[in-house]
Structures are given as C-alpha cells and as structure tokens.
Coordinates of C-alpha atoms in Angstrom, one line a residue:
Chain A
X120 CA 137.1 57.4 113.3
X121 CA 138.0 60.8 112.9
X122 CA 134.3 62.8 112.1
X123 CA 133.0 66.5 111.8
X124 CA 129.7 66.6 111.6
X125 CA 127.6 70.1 110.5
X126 CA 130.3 72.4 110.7
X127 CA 130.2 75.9 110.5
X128 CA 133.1 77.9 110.4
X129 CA 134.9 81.3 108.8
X130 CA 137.0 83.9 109.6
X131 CA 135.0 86.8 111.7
X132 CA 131.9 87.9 110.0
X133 CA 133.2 85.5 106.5
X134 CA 131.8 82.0 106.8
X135 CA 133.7 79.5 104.8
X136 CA 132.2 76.8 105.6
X137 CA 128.1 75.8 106.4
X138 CA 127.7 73.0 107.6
X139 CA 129.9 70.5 106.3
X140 CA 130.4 66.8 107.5
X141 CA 133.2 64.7 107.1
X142 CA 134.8 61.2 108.2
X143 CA 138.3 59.9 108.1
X144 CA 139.3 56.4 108.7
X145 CA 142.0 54.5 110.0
X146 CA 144.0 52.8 107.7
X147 CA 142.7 55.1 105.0
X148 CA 143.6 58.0 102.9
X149 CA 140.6 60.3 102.2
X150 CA 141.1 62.7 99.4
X151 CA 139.6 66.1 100.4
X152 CA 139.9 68.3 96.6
X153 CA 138.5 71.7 95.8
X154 CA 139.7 74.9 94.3
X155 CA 141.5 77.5 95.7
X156 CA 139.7 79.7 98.5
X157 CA 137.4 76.7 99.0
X158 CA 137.9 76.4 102.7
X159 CA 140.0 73.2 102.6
X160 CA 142.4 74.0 104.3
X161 CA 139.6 75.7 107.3
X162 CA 138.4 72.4 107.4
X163 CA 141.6 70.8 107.4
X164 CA 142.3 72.8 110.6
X165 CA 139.2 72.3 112.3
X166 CA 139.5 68.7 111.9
X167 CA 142.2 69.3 113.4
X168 CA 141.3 71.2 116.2
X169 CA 143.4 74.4 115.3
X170 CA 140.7 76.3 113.8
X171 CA 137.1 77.9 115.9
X172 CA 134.1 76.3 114.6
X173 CA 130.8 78.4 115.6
X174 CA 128.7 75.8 114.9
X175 CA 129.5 71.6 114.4
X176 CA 130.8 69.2 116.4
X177 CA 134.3 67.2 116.2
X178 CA 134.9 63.8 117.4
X179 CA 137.9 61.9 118.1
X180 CA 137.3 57.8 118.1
X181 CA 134.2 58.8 120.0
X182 CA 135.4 61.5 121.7
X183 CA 133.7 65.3 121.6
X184 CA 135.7 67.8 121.5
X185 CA 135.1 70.9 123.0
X186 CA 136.7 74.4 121.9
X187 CA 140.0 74.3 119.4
X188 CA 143.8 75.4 119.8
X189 CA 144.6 75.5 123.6
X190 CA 141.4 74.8 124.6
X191 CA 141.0 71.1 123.3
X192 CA 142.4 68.9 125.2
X193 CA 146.0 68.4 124.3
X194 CA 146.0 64.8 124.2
X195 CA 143.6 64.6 121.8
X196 CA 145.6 67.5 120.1
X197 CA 148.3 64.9 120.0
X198 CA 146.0 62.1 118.0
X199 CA 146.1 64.4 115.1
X200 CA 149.2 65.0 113.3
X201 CA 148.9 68.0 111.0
X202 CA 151.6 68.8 108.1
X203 CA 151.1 72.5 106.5
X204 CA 152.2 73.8 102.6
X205 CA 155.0 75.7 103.6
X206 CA 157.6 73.6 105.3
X207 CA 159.2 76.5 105.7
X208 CA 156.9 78.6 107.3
X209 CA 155.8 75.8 109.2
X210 CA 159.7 75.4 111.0
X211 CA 161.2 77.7 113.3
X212 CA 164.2 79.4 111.5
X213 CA 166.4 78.9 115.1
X214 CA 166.2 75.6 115.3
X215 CA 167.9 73.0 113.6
X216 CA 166.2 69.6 112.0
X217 CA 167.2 67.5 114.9
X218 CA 165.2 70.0 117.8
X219 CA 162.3 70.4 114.8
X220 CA 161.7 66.6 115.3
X221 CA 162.3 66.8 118.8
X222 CA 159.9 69.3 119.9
X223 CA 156.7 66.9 120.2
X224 CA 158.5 64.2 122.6
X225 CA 159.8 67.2 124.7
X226 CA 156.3 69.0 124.8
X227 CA 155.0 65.5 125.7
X228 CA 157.8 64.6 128.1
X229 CA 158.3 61.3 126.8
X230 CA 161.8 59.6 127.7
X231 CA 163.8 57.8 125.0
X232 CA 163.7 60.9 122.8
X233 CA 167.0 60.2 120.9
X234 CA 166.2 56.9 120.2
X235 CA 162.7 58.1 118.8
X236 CA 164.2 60.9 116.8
X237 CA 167.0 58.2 115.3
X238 CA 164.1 56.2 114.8
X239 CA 162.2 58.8 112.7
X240 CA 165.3 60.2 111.0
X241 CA 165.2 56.4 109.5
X242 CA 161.8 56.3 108.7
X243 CA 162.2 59.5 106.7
X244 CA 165.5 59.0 105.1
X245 CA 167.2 61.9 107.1
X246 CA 170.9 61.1 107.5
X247 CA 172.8 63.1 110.4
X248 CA 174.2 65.8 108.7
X249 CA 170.6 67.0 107.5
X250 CA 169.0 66.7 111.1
X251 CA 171.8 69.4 112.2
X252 CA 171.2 71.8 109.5
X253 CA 168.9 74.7 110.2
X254 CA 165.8 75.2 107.5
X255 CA 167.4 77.7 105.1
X256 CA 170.3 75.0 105.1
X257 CA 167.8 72.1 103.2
X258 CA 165.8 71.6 100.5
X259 CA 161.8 71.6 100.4
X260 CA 161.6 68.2 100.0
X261 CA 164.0 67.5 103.1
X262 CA 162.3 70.1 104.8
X263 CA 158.7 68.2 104.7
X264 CA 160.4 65.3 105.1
X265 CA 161.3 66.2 109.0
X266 CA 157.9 68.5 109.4
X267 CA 156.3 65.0 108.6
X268 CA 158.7 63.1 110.9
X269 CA 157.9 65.7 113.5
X270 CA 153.7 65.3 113.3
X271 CA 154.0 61.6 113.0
X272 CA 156.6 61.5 116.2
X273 CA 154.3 60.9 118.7
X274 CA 152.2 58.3 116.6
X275 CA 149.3 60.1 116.4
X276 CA 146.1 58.0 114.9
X277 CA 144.9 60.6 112.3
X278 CA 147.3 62.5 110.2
X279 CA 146.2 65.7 108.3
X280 CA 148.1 66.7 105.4
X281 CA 146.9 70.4 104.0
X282 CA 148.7 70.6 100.3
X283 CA 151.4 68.5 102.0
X284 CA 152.8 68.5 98.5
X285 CA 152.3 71.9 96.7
X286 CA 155.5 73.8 97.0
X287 CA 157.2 70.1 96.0
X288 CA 158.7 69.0 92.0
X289 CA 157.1 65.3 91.6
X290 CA 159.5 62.9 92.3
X291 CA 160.0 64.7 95.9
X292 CA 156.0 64.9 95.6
X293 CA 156.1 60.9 95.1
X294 CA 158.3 60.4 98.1
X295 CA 156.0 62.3 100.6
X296 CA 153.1 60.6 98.9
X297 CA 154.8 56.9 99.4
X298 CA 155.6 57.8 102.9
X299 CA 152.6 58.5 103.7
X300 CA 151.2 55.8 102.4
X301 CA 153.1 53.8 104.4
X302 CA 152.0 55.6 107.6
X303 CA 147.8 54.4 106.4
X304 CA 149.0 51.0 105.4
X305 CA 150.2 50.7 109.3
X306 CA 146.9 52.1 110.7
X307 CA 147.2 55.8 110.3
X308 CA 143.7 58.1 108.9
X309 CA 144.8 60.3 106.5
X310 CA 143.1 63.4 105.6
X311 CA 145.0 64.0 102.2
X312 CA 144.2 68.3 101.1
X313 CA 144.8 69.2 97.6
X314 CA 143.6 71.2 94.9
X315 CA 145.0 68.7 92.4
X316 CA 142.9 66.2 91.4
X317 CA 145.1 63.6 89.9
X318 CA 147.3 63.5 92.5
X319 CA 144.4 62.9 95.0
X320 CA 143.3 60.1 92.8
X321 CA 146.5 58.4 92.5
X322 CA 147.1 58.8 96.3
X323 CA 143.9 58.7 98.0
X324 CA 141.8 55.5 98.9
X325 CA 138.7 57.7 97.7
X326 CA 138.4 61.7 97.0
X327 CA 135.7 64.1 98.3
X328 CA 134.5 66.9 96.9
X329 CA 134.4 70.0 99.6
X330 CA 131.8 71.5 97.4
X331 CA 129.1 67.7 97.7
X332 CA 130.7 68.1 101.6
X333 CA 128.2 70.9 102.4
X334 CA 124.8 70.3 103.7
X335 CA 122.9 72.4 101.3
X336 CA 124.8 71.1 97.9
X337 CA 124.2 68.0 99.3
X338 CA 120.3 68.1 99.6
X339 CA 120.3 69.6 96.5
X340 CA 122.2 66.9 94.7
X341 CA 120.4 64.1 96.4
X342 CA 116.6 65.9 95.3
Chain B
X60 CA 202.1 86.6 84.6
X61 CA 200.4 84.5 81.8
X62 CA 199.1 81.8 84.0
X63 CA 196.9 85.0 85.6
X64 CA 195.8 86.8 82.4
X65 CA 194.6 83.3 80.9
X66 CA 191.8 81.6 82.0
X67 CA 193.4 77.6 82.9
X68 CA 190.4 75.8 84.9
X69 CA 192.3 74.3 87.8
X70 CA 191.5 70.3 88.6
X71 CA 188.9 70.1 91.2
X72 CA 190.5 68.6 94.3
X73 CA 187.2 66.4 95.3
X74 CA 188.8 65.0 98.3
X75 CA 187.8 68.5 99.5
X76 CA 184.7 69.1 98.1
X77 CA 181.6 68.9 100.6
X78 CA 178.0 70.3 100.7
X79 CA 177.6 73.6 101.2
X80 CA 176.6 74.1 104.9
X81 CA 175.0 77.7 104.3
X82 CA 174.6 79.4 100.9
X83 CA 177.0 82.7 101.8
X84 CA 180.2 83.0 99.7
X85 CA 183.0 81.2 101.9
X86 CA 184.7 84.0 102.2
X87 CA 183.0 86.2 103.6
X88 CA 181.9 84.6 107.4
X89 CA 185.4 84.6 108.9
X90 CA 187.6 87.5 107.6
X91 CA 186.3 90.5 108.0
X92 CA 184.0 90.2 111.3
X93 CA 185.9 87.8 113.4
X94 CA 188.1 90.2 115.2
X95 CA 184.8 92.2 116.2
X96 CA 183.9 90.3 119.1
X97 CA 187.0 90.2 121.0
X98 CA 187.8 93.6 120.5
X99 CA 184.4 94.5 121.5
X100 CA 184.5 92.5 124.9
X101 CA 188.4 93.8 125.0
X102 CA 187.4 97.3 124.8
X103 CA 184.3 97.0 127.6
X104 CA 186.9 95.0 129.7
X105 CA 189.1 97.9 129.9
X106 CA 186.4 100.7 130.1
X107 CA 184.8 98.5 133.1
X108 CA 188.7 98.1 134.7
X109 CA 189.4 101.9 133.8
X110 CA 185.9 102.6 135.6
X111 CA 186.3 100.4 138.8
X112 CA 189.9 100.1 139.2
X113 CA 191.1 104.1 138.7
X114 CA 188.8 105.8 141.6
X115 CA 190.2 102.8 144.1
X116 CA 194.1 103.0 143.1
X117 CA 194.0 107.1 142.8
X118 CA 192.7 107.2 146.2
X119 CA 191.8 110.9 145.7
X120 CA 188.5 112.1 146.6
X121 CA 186.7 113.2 143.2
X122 CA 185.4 116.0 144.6
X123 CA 188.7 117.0 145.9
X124 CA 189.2 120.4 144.6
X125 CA 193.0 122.2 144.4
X126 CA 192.5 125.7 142.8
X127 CA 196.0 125.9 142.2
X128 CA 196.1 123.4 139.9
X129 CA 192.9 124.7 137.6
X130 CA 192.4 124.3 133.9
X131 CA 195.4 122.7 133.1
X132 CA 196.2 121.0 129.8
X133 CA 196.5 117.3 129.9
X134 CA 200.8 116.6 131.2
X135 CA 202.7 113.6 133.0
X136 CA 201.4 115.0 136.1
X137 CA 197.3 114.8 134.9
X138 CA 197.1 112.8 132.3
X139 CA 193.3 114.1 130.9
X140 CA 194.3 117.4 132.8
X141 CA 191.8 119.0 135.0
X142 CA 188.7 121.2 135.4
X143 CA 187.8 124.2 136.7
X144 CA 188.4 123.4 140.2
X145 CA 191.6 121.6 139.9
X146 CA 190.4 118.0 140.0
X147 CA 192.3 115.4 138.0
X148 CA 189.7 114.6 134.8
X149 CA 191.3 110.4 135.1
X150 CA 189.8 110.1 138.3
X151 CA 186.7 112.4 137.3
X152 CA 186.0 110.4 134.6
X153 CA 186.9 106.9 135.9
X154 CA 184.2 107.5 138.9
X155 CA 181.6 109.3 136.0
X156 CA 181.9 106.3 133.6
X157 CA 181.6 104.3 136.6
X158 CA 178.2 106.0 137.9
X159 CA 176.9 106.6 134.1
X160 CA 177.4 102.8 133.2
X161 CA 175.1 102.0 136.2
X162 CA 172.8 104.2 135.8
X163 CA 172.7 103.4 132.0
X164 CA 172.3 99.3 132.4
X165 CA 170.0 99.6 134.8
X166 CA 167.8 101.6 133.1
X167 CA 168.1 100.0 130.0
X168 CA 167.7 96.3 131.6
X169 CA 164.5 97.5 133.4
X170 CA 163.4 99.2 130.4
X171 CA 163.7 96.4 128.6
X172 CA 162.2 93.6 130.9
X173 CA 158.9 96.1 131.3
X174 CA 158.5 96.4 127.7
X175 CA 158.7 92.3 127.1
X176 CA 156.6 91.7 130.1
X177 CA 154.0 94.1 128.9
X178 CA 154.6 93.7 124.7
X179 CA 154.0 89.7 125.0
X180 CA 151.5 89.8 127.4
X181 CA 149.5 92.3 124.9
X182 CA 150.2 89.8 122.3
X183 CA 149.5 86.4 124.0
X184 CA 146.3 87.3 125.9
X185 CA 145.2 89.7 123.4
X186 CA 141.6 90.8 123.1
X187 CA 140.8 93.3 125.7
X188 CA 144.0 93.1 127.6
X189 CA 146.1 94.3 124.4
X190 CA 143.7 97.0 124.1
X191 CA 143.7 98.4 127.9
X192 CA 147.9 97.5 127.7
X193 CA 148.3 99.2 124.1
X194 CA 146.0 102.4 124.3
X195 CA 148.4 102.8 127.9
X196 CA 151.3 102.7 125.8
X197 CA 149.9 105.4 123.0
X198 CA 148.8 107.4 126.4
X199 CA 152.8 107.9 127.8
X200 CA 154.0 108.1 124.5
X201 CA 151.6 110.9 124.2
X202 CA 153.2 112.9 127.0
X203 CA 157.1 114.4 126.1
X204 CA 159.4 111.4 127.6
X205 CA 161.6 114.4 128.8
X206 CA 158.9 116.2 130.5
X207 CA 157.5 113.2 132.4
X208 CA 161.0 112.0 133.3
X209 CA 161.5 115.9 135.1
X210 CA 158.5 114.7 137.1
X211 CA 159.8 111.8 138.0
X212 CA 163.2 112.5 138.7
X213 CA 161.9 116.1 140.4
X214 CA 160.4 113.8 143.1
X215 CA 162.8 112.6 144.9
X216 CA 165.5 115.0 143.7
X217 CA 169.4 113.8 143.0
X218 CA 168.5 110.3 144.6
X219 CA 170.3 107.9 141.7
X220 CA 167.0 105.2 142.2
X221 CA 164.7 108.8 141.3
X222 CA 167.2 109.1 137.9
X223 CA 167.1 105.3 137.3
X224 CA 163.0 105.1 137.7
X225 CA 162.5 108.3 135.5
X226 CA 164.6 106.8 132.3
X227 CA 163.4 103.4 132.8
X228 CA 159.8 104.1 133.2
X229 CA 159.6 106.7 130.3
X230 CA 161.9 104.2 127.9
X231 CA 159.6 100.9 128.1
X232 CA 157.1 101.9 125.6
X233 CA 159.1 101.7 122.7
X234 CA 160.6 98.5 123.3
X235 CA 156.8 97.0 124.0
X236 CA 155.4 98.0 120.8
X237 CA 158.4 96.4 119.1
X238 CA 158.2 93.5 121.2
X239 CA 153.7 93.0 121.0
X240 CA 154.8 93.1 116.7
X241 CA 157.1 90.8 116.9
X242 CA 155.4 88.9 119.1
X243 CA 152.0 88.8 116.7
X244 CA 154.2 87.9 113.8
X245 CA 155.5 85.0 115.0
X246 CA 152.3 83.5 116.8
X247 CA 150.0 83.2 113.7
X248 CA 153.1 81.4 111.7
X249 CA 152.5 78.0 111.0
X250 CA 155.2 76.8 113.2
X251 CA 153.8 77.5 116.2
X252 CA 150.6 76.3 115.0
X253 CA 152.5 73.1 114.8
X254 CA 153.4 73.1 118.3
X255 CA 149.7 73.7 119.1
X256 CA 149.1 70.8 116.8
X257 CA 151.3 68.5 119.0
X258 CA 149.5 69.6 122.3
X259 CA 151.8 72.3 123.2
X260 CA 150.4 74.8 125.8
X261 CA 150.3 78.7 125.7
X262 CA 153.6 78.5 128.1
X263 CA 155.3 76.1 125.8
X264 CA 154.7 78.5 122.9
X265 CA 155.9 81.5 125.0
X266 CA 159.1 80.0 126.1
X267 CA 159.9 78.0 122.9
X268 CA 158.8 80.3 120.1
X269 CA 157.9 83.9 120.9
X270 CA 160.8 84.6 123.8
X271 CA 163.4 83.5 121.3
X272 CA 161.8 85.4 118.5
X273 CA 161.6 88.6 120.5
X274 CA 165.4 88.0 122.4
X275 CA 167.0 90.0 119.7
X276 CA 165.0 92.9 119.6
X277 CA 165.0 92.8 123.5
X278 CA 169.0 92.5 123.0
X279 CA 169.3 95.4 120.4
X280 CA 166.8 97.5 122.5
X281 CA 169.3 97.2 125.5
X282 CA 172.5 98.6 123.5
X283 CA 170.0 101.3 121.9
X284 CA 169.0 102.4 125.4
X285 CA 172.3 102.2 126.8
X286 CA 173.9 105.3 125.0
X287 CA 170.3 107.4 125.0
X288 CA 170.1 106.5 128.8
X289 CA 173.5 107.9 129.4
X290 CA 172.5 111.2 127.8
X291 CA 169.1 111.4 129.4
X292 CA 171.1 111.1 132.6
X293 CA 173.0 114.3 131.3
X294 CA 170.0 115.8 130.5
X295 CA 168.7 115.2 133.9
X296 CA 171.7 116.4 135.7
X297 CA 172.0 119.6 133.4
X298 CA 168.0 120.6 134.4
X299 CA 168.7 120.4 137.6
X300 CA 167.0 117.1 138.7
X301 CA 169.3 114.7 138.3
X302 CA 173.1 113.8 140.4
X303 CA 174.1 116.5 142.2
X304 CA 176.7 118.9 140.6
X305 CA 179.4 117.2 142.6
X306 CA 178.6 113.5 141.9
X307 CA 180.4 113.1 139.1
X308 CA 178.8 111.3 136.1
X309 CA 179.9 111.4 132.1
X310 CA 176.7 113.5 131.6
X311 CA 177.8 116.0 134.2
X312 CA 181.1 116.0 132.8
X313 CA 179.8 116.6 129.3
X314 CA 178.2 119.1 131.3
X315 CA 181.1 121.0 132.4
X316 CA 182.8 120.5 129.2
X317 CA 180.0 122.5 126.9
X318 CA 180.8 126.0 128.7
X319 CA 184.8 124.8 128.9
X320 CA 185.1 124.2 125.3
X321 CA 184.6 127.6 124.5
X322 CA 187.2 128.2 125.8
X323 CA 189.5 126.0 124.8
X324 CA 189.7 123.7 126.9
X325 CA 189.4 120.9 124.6
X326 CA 190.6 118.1 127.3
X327 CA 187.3 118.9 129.3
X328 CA 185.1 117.5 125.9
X329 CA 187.4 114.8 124.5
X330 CA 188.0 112.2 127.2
X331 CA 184.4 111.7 128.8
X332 CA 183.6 111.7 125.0
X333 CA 185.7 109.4 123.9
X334 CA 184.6 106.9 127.4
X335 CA 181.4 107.7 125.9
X336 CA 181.8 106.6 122.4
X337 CA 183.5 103.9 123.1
X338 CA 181.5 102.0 125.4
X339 CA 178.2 102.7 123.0
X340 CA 180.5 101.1 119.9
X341 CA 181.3 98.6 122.3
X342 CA 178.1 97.8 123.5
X343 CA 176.2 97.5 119.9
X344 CA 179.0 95.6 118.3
X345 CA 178.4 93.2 121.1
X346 CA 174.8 92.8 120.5
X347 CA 175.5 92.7 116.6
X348 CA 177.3 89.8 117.5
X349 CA 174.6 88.4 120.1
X350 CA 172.0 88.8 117.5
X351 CA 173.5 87.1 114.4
X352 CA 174.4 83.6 116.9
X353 CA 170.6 84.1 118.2
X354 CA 169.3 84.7 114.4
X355 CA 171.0 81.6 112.4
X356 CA 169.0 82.8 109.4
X357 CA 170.4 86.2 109.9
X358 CA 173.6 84.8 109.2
X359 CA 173.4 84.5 105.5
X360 CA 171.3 87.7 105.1
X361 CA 174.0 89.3 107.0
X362 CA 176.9 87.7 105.0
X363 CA 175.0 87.7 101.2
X364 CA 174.6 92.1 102.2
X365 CA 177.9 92.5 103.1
X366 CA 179.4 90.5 100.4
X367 CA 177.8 93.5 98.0

C-alpha cells in the first residue's frame, strides 16, 4: 500500500493542499480527478516523493518516509514510477530513446541493462529504429511510450501517472491506457491523474475526487 | 525545355523512400556547412604550425634588431617586412601569435572552468550559497573589468602568470551568470525530475543533465573569450602592465602597428591582423560545430533558419 495520510502541502506561502489522505493499491488503478489548478498533480508528486509536504506523512508498504526529492531514500524513490504530461519536457533533448530507457538501470547500477531495455522496448512496442531517435525525432505517443518504459524499468511497485494522457489523440490515449493496465493486472498500484472524467472511469478500478480527498470537505460531507 | 516549364509528377521510387530521420529539408544538412569544420581545424593547424614551427626554423632572435634594415616593405627577403628596428615581422609575429594564443586559452580555459564551478554550484546548492556566490558576482562586475585587471596585472608587473591571472579572474563573472541560468532552467524541467523519481542523486543529476546542458555555453564562452582575451592582453601591454615592450605578442604588435600605420606602413597592421582574425574565425567556427553535435535538437533549428 501506497498511503498519504493528512497532507499539507503548497508552493511557499500558497497551500494547495490541507490535509488530504489518500491510498493506492497494488494491483489497482485509483482514479485521482479534479479540475484544473486543483493540486492533483501536488499530490501526485508528493505521493511520489518529489514534492515538500509541511505537514502529513507518506508511507511506502509500511514504510515512513522522511523528507522528499534527494532526501528520501532513493530506493524507496525507485518503488514509485512517476510518468509526467509532457513527454517532451519530461526527456532530455540530448539523448536518444535507447539512453532515455536506460538511464534508471545505470542510476541503479543493475547489470543486464541491454537485455532489460530490449525487454522493455518489447513491452512497449518500440522497434529499434525509434529507440535511436532523439525526442524531436518521434511522435507524442512514441515519446510516452519510452518515458513509461523508462519509470516502469526498474519494476517499481506503485506507478504514478500525472495526465499521462493529455497531450495524446485517443487511440494513442487507449494504447497508454491498455498498457497500463497491463502493468496493475501484473501487480502494479496505479495512481491514474486526470481532469477527465470519462477517461478515469473507463480506466480506473474506482475514481476519487481531490475535492471529497480533503479533511475538511470530508467532515463536512459526512455531517 | 517543356519537360521543365510543365509540371509532370515523377513516379515515386519507394524502394527509396524511408522515414524521415529529422524534419530539416534534406538538403540543407550536408552542402553548405560541411566543409566548415575541416577548414576550420585546417586553418588552426597552420596558425599553430606557423606559431611553433617559424621562431624554431628562423633561428633569429625576435628581439634581434638590424637598423639597417628598418621599415621595409614586405619583399623575397622579409616576407611581412619589418618594424621599426629592423626585425623580420614572420618571425615577430610567429613568436607573438605564439605567446598571444597561450595567453588567450589559458585565460579563457580558466575563465571558463571558474565560472561553471561557481554558476552550478550557485544553482545546485542554492538558497544562501547562491545568494553569498551571486551578490559576489554583481560586486566585480560592479568594479571596471579593465581597471581591476591593471591591479592585477600591476602586481607582479610583465610576469605572463600576472597577465594570465588578471584576464581570467576579471572574465569568470559572465560566464557564471550564464552558466547559474542555464543551470536553473534545466533543473526544475521534468526530466530531471524523472531522474530524481528513479533515485538519482544530486551528483547523478549534475553529471548527467546540468554539465551537458551548460557544455555549450561553457564551449561558446571559451571561443568568445579567446579573441577579447587576446585584446585585453594588448590592452595590458599598451598601459604598461602587461609583456614587456620586447616580448613580442599580437597585442604588442598591434601595438606598434597603430603609430606605424600613419605612416604608411600598412605591413605593420595587416599581418598580426590577419593572424588575428583568423584564429578568432577559426576558433568560433569550431565551437559552432562543437555546439550543434552537443545540441542534437539544435540541429533542426539550425538547419530549418538557415533554410530561410
């Protein structure tokens, strides 16, 4: 299990979120919907330990984690895969597909790191021609494909995916979706961000509302 | 003729069709830039050959000087003819290129290392660390580069370490303001947020992301400084602090040349000018070149401009 539990967190003096609790489960995609400027995606990175919380705590299957960014551990940085909006923000313009994928196994020092990334490059229909073009040289779609390849690389238990799908057209939308589907339906929790609705409900096991999430709407709803 | 003026669509050959591997017009890529980087490294080859090889195969003293043979026009005998004192202007200006291009890549290497160390530290430690680095910074840019460079160099007057330290350590400041932007750019992007996400450390960050993202700048910086350190040198010399009048450098020779010219003695101006000239051309083709294989991206940006 993959919990926060009374988090507070914001940007400086801006709190975004108060107090907000939150569980995702193996094997499971939770839906986390809300409109823009909601602090989704603040929560999406605190559960996923990139983001300062002032107040809350975070636990990994059991474990509490202290600090966030290079001060939590980094193997339990490594449980959590995260996947951003912007595949192409999220890549380094100097590196090609093949070193994107790479990168975790060789942060990690793990040996076998061809076969893993041929492994991968399977998994997310990426033939070898892509995997040696640089970002600008792909699509979107291919794009997320390898960001995905590269946060699932070192088979992390949770997987956070923060509008995974907004800057996709639907049939490449569908193909991340089913992918990741296939990652819960082999044991991975999913954390599944998006402002659309429909598509949570289609992909997600069960959708939260950040808005019932916090401590006060919640109170209020269950007087 | 009419084959030209009328528009026939020609077959597609699609045993030749492929994806496109970058979105720049085909054309463009090869053609026009390919022969820069050999005549670049061709034309630094022989400046560097002219530099080292010339003073050793002359074997005349530089500051040899034969009055009889003063001011004369360049001939068979003196090819760049020769300055006021008779000395040959090849051998003057081999041995001043030679001095100059030290001088110039030292500074501009130091330079340049000082204001990465100092730019990414501001920008990876951050908080109070940039601010103390930073306001230092604002502080020496504050003070006339020239000015603080005549203090410098005055120390330890016509030693070449006193001219090297007082370019270097008045040229950093530039290069770490460039370097700290860069450097915050790149380390709030989601990418490296990814490598956080996948346990990376603040070293693995530095040496992956932000070195490689600064590399150019650090590359450009060093051809930028090369030619300015070459005429601070000048500078230097011409004030007083820096060689010594008979330690001949291209700035000294320049020098010379500003009271020649006047009259006539256009020989005096051209040659440590055109040595000049053409190592600077040299030296920022070269890094155009460095930069575009360390910037993939570049590539297209670079190609889709000039295409227009």
């Amino acid at each position: 299990m993959l919990t926060a539990t009374g988090v507070v967190a914001g940007y400086g003096e801006h709190t975004v979120l108060r107090s907000v609790d939150l569980t995702v489960t193996p094997g499971r995609i939770t839906g986390l919907q809300g409109p823009s400027g909601s602090g989704k995606s603040t929560l999406a990175r605190v559960v996923a330990l990139l983001h300062p919380r002032t107040a809350g705590t975070v636990t990994v299957d059991g474990r509490s984690v202290t600090g966030s960014g290079y001060l939590a551990p980094a193997e339990l940085r490594r449980r959590i895969g995260m996947v951003f909006q912007s595949p192409r923000a999220a890549t380094d313009p100097r590196w090609t597909l093949r070193q994107v994928i790479a990168e975790p196994l060789g942060a990690a020092r793990r040996s076998a790191t061809r076969q893993r990334v041929a492994e991968l490059a399977e998994q997310f229909q990426l033939t070898d021609d892509l995997l040696d073009r640089y970002p600008h040289q792909v699509s979107d779609g291919q794009l997320q494909r390898a960001c995905l390849a590269r946060a699932v690389a070192l088979r992390p238990a949770y997987l956070v995916c923060d509008e995974a799908t907004a800057m996709l057209d639907p049939s490449t939308t569908a193909t991340i979706a089913q992918l990741v589907r296939g990652l819960a339906d082999a044991g991975t929790g999913v954390l599944a961000v998006s402002h659309d609705r429909a598509l949570l409900t289609a992909w997600a096991d069960h959708v939260l509302d950040l808005h019932d999430l916090h401590a006060d709407a919640r109170t209020s709803w269950e007087s | 003729m009419t084959s030209e003026l009328t528009a026939v669509p020609r077959a597609i050959d699609r045993s030749r069709w492929r994806a496109p591997v970058t979105w720049r017009p085909a054309r463009v890529p090869g053609g026009r830039r390919r022969w820069v980087l050999p005549l670049c490294v061709g034309v630094l080859v022989v400046l560097v050959l002219f530099a080292v090889v010339v003073p050793w195969v002359a074997g005349i003293d530089p500051r040899q000087t034969a009055l009889a043979d003063a001011n004369q026009a360049p001939s068979w005998d003196h090819w760049f003819g020769t300055d006021q004192a008779g000395r040959d202007l090849v051998v003057r200006v081999a041995e001043g290129l030679r001095v100059s291009l030290l001088v110039a890549a030292v500074c501009a290497v130091v330079a340049t290392v000082l204001g990465c160390v100092v730019g990414l530290t501001a920008a990876v430690v951050g908080g109070r660390t940039d601010r103390v680095l930073m306001r230092t910074v604002d502080g020496l840019n504050a003070v006339p580069h020239l000015l603080l460079g005549i203090v410098i160099a005055a120390m330890w007057k016509g030693a070449i370490l006193a001219v090297i330290a007082s370019i270097a350590l008045t040229h950093w400041t530039q290069v770490a303001r460039i370097v700290r932007a860069q450097a915050l750019t790149v380390r709030t992007r989601d990418y490296v947020l990814a490598t956080v996400s996948l346990g990376g450390s603040r070293r693995q960050v530095l040496v992956r992301h932000l070195l490689p993202a600064v590399a150019p700048q650090a590359l450009l910086s060093v051809a930028l400084l090369l030619p300015h350190a070459v005429w601070h040198e000048s500078a230097l010399s011409f004030l007083g602090v820096g060689l010594p009048p008979d330690r001949p450098s291209l700035g000294t020779l320049l020098e010379d040349a500003r009271t020649r010219i006047l009259v006539g003695q256009w020989w005096t101006l051209v040659f440590p000018s055109l040595a000049l000239i053409a190592t600077t051309a040299a030296v920022a083709g070269l890094s155009a070149a460095a930069r575009d294989r360390l910037l993939p991206h570049r590539r297209t940006e670079v190609g889709v401009g000039g295409a227009a």
